[in-house]
PDB file of C-alpha atoms in Angstrom:
ATOM      1  CA  MET A   1     -91.186 110.186 -37.990  1.00 56.00           C
ATOM      2  CA  LYS A   2     -93.345 113.277 -37.588  1.00 62.00           C
ATOM      3  CA  THR A   3     -91.957 116.338 -35.874  1.00 60.00           C
ATOM      4  CA  LEU A   4     -93.962 118.946 -34.039  1.00 62.00           C
ATOM      5  CA  ALA A   5     -93.531 122.660 -34.453  1.00 63.00           C
ATOM      6  CA  ALA A   6     -93.338 124.770 -31.327  1.00 61.00           C
ATOM      7  CA  GLN A   7     -96.791 125.126 -29.834  1.00 73.00           C
ATOM      8  CA  VAL A   8     -98.050 128.566 -28.894  1.00 83.00           C
ATOM      9  CA  ILE A   9    -101.688 127.713 -28.193  1.00 88.00           C
ATOM     10  CA  THR A  10    -103.253 124.426 -27.169  1.00 92.00           C
ATOM     11  CA  PRO A  11    -105.849 122.776 -29.401  1.00 94.00           C
ATOM     12  CA  GLU A  12    -108.381 123.272 -26.599  1.00 95.00           C
ATOM     13  CA  ASP A  13    -107.668 127.003 -26.436  1.00 96.00           C
ATOM     14  CA  LEU A  14    -107.812 127.324 -30.224  1.00 96.00           C
ATOM     15  CA  LEU A  15    -111.224 125.637 -30.256  1.00 97.00           C
ATOM     16  CA  LYS A  16    -112.396 127.922 -27.447  1.00 97.00           C
ATOM     17  CA  HIS A  17    -111.169 130.927 -29.448  1.00 96.00           C
ATOM     18  CA  TRP A  18    -112.955 129.767 -32.606  1.00 97.00           C
ATOM     19  CA  GLN A  19    -116.169 128.941 -30.776  1.00 97.00           C
ATOM     20  CA  GLY A  20    -116.026 132.344 -29.081  1.00 96.00           C
ATOM     21  CA  HIS A  21    -116.046 133.936 -32.519  1.00 97.00           C
ATOM     22  CA  ARG A  22    -118.905 131.676 -33.559  1.00 97.00           C
ATOM     23  CA  THR A  23    -120.905 132.727 -30.497  1.00 97.00           C
ATOM     24  CA  LEU A  24    -120.387 136.373 -31.415  1.00 97.00           C
ATOM     25  CA  THR A  25    -121.379 135.765 -35.049  1.00 98.00           C
ATOM     26  CA  ARG A  26    -124.537 134.024 -33.819  1.00 98.00           C
ATOM     27  CA  ARG A  27    -125.403 137.131 -31.812  1.00 97.00           C
ATOM     28  CA  VAL A  28    -124.967 139.238 -34.952  1.00 98.00           C
ATOM     29  CA  ILE A  29    -127.359 136.947 -36.851  1.00 98.00           C
ATOM     30  CA  GLU A  30    -129.901 137.285 -34.025  1.00 98.00           C
ATOM     31  CA  LEU A  31    -129.812 141.100 -34.182  1.00 98.00           C
ATOM     32  CA  PHE A  32    -130.805 141.338 -37.840  1.00 98.00           C
ATOM     33  CA  PRO A  33    -134.445 142.018 -38.584  1.00 98.00           C
ATOM     34  CA  GLU A  34    -135.786 139.050 -40.549  1.00 98.00           C
ATOM     35  CA  LYS A  35    -136.241 140.871 -43.859  1.00 98.00           C
ATOM     36  CA  ASP A  36    -132.912 142.696 -43.656  1.00 98.00           C
ATOM     37  CA  PHE A  37    -131.019 139.489 -42.888  1.00 98.00           C
ATOM     38  CA  PHE A  38    -131.961 138.279 -46.368  1.00 97.00           C
ATOM     39  CA  GLU A  39    -132.157 141.520 -48.348  1.00 97.00           C
ATOM     40  CA  PHE A  40    -130.028 144.304 -46.874  1.00 98.00           C
ATOM     41  CA  SER A  41    -126.813 145.074 -48.726  1.00 96.00           C
ATOM     42  CA  ILE A  42    -124.378 147.940 -49.137  1.00 96.00           C
ATOM     43  CA  GLY A  43    -122.148 148.580 -52.110  1.00 93.00           C
ATOM     44  CA  GLY A  44    -122.988 145.345 -53.884  1.00 93.00           C
ATOM     45  CA  MET A  45    -121.911 143.113 -50.974  1.00 94.00           C
ATOM     46  CA  ARG A  46    -123.922 139.978 -50.320  1.00 96.00           C
ATOM     47  CA  SER A  47    -126.692 139.930 -47.729  1.00 97.00           C
ATOM     48  CA  PHE A  48    -125.754 138.638 -44.298  1.00 98.00           C
ATOM     49  CA  ALA A  49    -127.794 135.507 -45.026  1.00 97.00           C
ATOM     50  CA  LYS A  50    -125.572 134.826 -48.060  1.00 96.00           C
ATOM     51  CA  LEU A  51    -122.442 135.509 -45.999  1.00 97.00           C
ATOM     52  CA  THR A  52    -123.740 133.098 -43.362  1.00 97.00           C
ATOM     53  CA  ASP A  53    -124.319 130.494 -46.087  1.00 96.00           C
ATOM     54  CA  GLU A  54    -120.618 130.742 -46.868  1.00 95.00           C
ATOM     55  CA  LEU A  55    -119.593 130.432 -43.220  1.00 97.00           C
ATOM     56  CA  LEU A  56    -121.769 127.354 -42.801  1.00 96.00           C
ATOM     57  CA  ALA A  57    -120.346 125.843 -45.997  1.00 95.00           C
ATOM     58  CA  ILE A  58    -116.778 126.289 -44.755  1.00 95.00           C
ATOM     59  CA  ALA A  59    -116.676 125.416 -41.036  1.00 96.00           C
ATOM     60  CA  VAL A  60    -118.031 121.881 -40.686  1.00 96.00           C
ATOM     61  CA  PRO A  61    -117.348 120.679 -44.246  1.00 95.00           C
ATOM     62  CA  GLY A  62    -113.789 122.026 -44.012  1.00 95.00           C
ATOM     63  CA  LEU A  63    -113.077 120.502 -40.613  1.00 97.00           C
ATOM     64  CA  LYS A  64    -114.751 117.229 -41.610  1.00 96.00           C
ATOM     65  CA  GLY A  65    -112.566 117.114 -44.730  1.00 95.00           C
ATOM     66  CA  ILE A  66    -109.453 117.694 -42.625  1.00 96.00           C
ATOM     67  CA  VAL A  67    -110.361 114.983 -40.105  1.00 97.00           C
ATOM     68  CA  ASN A  68    -111.415 112.431 -42.739  1.00 95.00           C
ATOM     69  CA  LYS A  69    -108.663 113.493 -45.151  1.00 92.00           C
ATOM     70  CA  GLU A  70    -111.238 114.020 -47.898  1.00 87.00           C
ATOM     71  CA  GLU A  71    -110.600 116.751 -50.458  1.00 87.00           C
ATOM     72  CA  LYS A  72    -114.148 117.629 -51.477  1.00 83.00           C
ATOM     73  CA  ALA A  73    -114.853 120.714 -53.560  1.00 81.00           C
ATOM     74  CA  PHE A  74    -116.354 123.750 -51.852  1.00 83.00           C
ATOM     75  CA  ALA A  75    -120.153 123.752 -52.196  1.00 80.00           C
ATOM     76  CA  GLU A  76    -122.067 126.701 -50.809  1.00 74.00           C
ATOM     77  CA  GLU A  77    -125.513 126.024 -52.215  1.00 67.00           C
ATOM     78  CA  SER A  78    -126.630 122.879 -50.428  1.00 67.00           C
ATOM     79  CA  GLU A  79    -129.846 123.673 -48.581  1.00 74.00           C
ATOM     80  CA  LYS A  80    -132.177 126.607 -49.135  1.00 85.00           C
ATOM     81  CA  LEU A  81    -132.974 128.224 -45.807  1.00 89.00           C
ATOM     82  CA  ILE A  82    -135.771 130.800 -45.847  1.00 91.00           C
ATOM     83  CA  PHE A  83    -136.066 131.915 -42.206  1.00 96.00           C
ATOM     84  CA  LYS A  84    -133.484 133.402 -39.882  1.00 97.00           C
ATOM     85  CA  ALA A  85    -134.510 130.826 -37.249  1.00 97.00           C
ATOM     86  CA  GLN A  86    -133.370 128.074 -39.638  1.00 96.00           C
ATOM     87  CA  TYR A  87    -129.962 129.723 -39.881  1.00 96.00           C
ATOM     88  CA  LEU A  88    -129.665 129.885 -36.106  1.00 98.00           C
ATOM     89  CA  GLU A  89    -130.617 126.211 -35.855  1.00 97.00           C
ATOM     90  CA  LYS A  90    -128.029 125.278 -38.510  1.00 96.00           C
ATOM     91  CA  TRP A  91    -125.452 127.441 -36.730  1.00 97.00           C
ATOM     92  CA  ASP A  92    -126.057 125.586 -33.461  1.00 98.00           C
ATOM     93  CA  GLU A  93    -125.871 122.200 -35.196  1.00 97.00           C
ATOM     94  CA  ALA A  94    -122.584 123.233 -36.818  1.00 97.00           C
ATOM     95  CA  THR A  95    -121.195 124.336 -33.457  1.00 97.00           C
ATOM     96  CA  ALA A  96    -121.861 120.888 -31.996  1.00 97.00           C
ATOM     97  CA  GLU A  97    -120.381 119.171 -35.069  1.00 97.00           C
ATOM     98  CA  ILE A  98    -117.228 121.277 -34.855  1.00 98.00           C
ATOM     99  CA  ASN A  99    -116.764 120.105 -31.269  1.00 98.00           C
ATOM    100  CA  GLN A 100    -117.215 116.474 -32.348  1.00 98.00           C
ATOM    101  CA  TYR A 101    -114.754 116.646 -35.236  1.00 98.00           C
ATOM    102  CA  TRP A 102    -112.267 118.650 -33.185  1.00 98.00           C
ATOM    103  CA  GLU A 103    -111.968 115.731 -30.739  1.00 97.00           C
ATOM    104  CA  LYS A 104    -110.689 113.581 -33.615  1.00 97.00           C
ATOM    105  CA  LEU A 105    -107.715 115.853 -34.356  1.00 96.00           C
ATOM    106  CA  SER A 106    -104.355 114.903 -32.926  1.00 94.00           C
ATOM    107  CA  ILE A 107    -101.690 117.451 -32.089  1.00 92.00           C
ATOM    108  CA  GLU A 108     -99.666 116.114 -35.029  1.00 92.00           C
ATOM    109  CA  ASP A 109    -102.532 116.783 -37.454  1.00 94.00           C
ATOM    110  CA  PHE A 110    -102.143 120.544 -37.105  1.00 94.00           C
ATOM    111  CA  ASN A 111     -98.785 120.486 -38.909  1.00 93.00           C
ATOM    112  CA  GLU A 112     -99.886 118.136 -41.685  1.00 95.00           C
ATOM    113  CA  THR A 113    -100.506 119.667 -45.108  1.00 95.00           C
ATOM    114  CA  PHE A 114    -104.080 119.380 -46.333  1.00 95.00           C
ATOM    115  CA  ASN A 115    -105.598 120.561 -49.605  1.00 94.00           C
ATOM    116  CA  LEU A 116    -108.749 122.216 -48.250  1.00 92.00           C
ATOM    117  CA  PHE A 117    -111.628 121.950 -50.716  1.00 91.00           C
ATOM    118  CA  GLY A 118    -109.050 120.764 -53.258  1.00 91.00           C
ATOM    119  CA  GLN A 119    -107.863 124.378 -53.599  1.00 90.00           C
ATOM    120  CA  TYR A 120    -105.920 125.539 -50.559  1.00 90.00           C
ATOM    121  CA  GLU A 121    -102.918 123.367 -49.798  1.00 93.00           C
ATOM    122  CA  PHE A 122    -101.574 124.493 -46.435  1.00 95.00           C
ATOM    123  CA  PRO A 123    -100.873 123.030 -43.013  1.00 95.00           C
ATOM    124  CA  VAL A 124    -104.087 122.227 -41.134  1.00 96.00           C
ATOM    125  CA  ILE A 125    -103.405 124.978 -38.596  1.00 95.00           C
ATOM    126  CA  GLN A 126    -103.378 127.517 -41.440  1.00 95.00           C
ATOM    127  CA  ASN A 127    -106.694 126.184 -42.749  1.00 96.00           C
ATOM    128  CA  ILE A 128    -108.291 126.457 -39.313  1.00 96.00           C
ATOM    129  CA  LEU A 129    -106.975 129.990 -38.860  1.00 96.00           C
ATOM    130  CA  TYR A 130    -108.515 130.765 -42.260  1.00 95.00           C
ATOM    131  CA  PHE A 131    -111.898 129.554 -40.961  1.00 96.00           C
ATOM    132  CA  VAL A 132    -111.648 132.045 -38.085  1.00 97.00           C
ATOM    133  CA  ASP A 133    -110.261 134.908 -40.206  1.00 97.00           C
ATOM    134  CA  ASN A 134    -112.952 134.477 -42.851  1.00 96.00           C
ATOM    135  CA  GLU A 135    -115.670 134.516 -40.214  1.00 97.00           C
ATOM    136  CA  VAL A 136    -114.271 137.673 -38.598  1.00 97.00           C
ATOM    137  CA  HIS A 137    -114.103 139.327 -42.030  1.00 97.00           C
ATOM    138  CA  HIS A 138    -117.729 138.552 -42.852  1.00 97.00           C
ATOM    139  CA  ARG A 139    -118.950 139.367 -39.351  1.00 97.00           C
ATOM    140  CA  ALA A 140    -117.388 142.809 -39.786  1.00 96.00           C
ATOM    141  CA  GLN A 141    -119.558 143.261 -42.864  1.00 97.00           C
ATOM    142  CA  GLY A 142    -122.523 142.339 -40.673  1.00 97.00           C
ATOM    143  CA  TYR A 143    -121.463 145.024 -38.188  1.00 97.00           C
ATOM    144  CA  VAL A 144    -121.478 147.607 -40.979  1.00 97.00           C
ATOM    145  CA  TYR A 145    -124.948 146.460 -42.047  1.00 98.00           C
ATOM    146  CA  LEU A 146    -126.295 146.602 -38.491  1.00 98.00           C
ATOM    147  CA  ARG A 147    -124.929 150.098 -37.941  1.00 98.00           C
ATOM    148  CA  ALA A 148    -126.423 151.239 -41.266  1.00 98.00           C
ATOM    149  CA  LEU A 149    -129.757 149.845 -40.064  1.00 98.00           C
ATOM    150  CA  GLY A 150    -129.457 151.809 -36.820  1.00 98.00           C
ATOM    151  CA  ILE A 151    -128.780 148.681 -34.728  1.00 98.00           C
ATOM    152  CA  GLU A 152    -125.930 148.618 -32.216  1.00 97.00           C
ATOM    153  CA  PRO A 153    -123.812 145.484 -32.829  1.00 95.00           C
ATOM    154  CA  PRO A 154    -122.402 143.526 -29.886  1.00 90.00           C
ATOM    155  CA  PHE A 155    -118.974 144.491 -28.592  1.00 87.00           C
ATOM    156  CA  PHE A 156    -116.437 142.469 -30.580  1.00 85.00           C
ATOM    157  CA  TRP A 157    -114.574 141.405 -27.446  1.00 83.00           C
ATOM    158  CA  GLU A 158    -117.647 139.817 -25.833  1.00 82.00           C
ATOM    159  CA  ARG A 159    -117.013 136.280 -26.937  1.00 77.00           C
TER     160      ARG A 159
END
């Protein structure tokens, strides 16, 4: 018999929280000038395009793996995108896919242990919180880039 841990946030509210972050990250992508999205870097950090590649490689593949209970290795280099508009299109597709896979999660699934990408064996809730934390971390790098380019980033609370 499965037991449930005390719930602090509903799955619906957690999805809303995550998608709010995704909406904000999308706005950051939009603000980058085309060339700088792919080339601008500070201190040896990756370009925001490369950081976005990572975010796209984690969100849907990670959630899909959780839902289907498939431990596939992390693979960042799947499709070569060459325009910012392609990234925005992929971002929107991923947003819709996240919503679809989310519907397949049961409340019990959040407490189940899952070996994300065959590397990170934690309860599903921890893996999902990692998705959000990782995105916030990389979006913050994007904020630094935008400010260095003289572009005002969106307010972080406007999700």
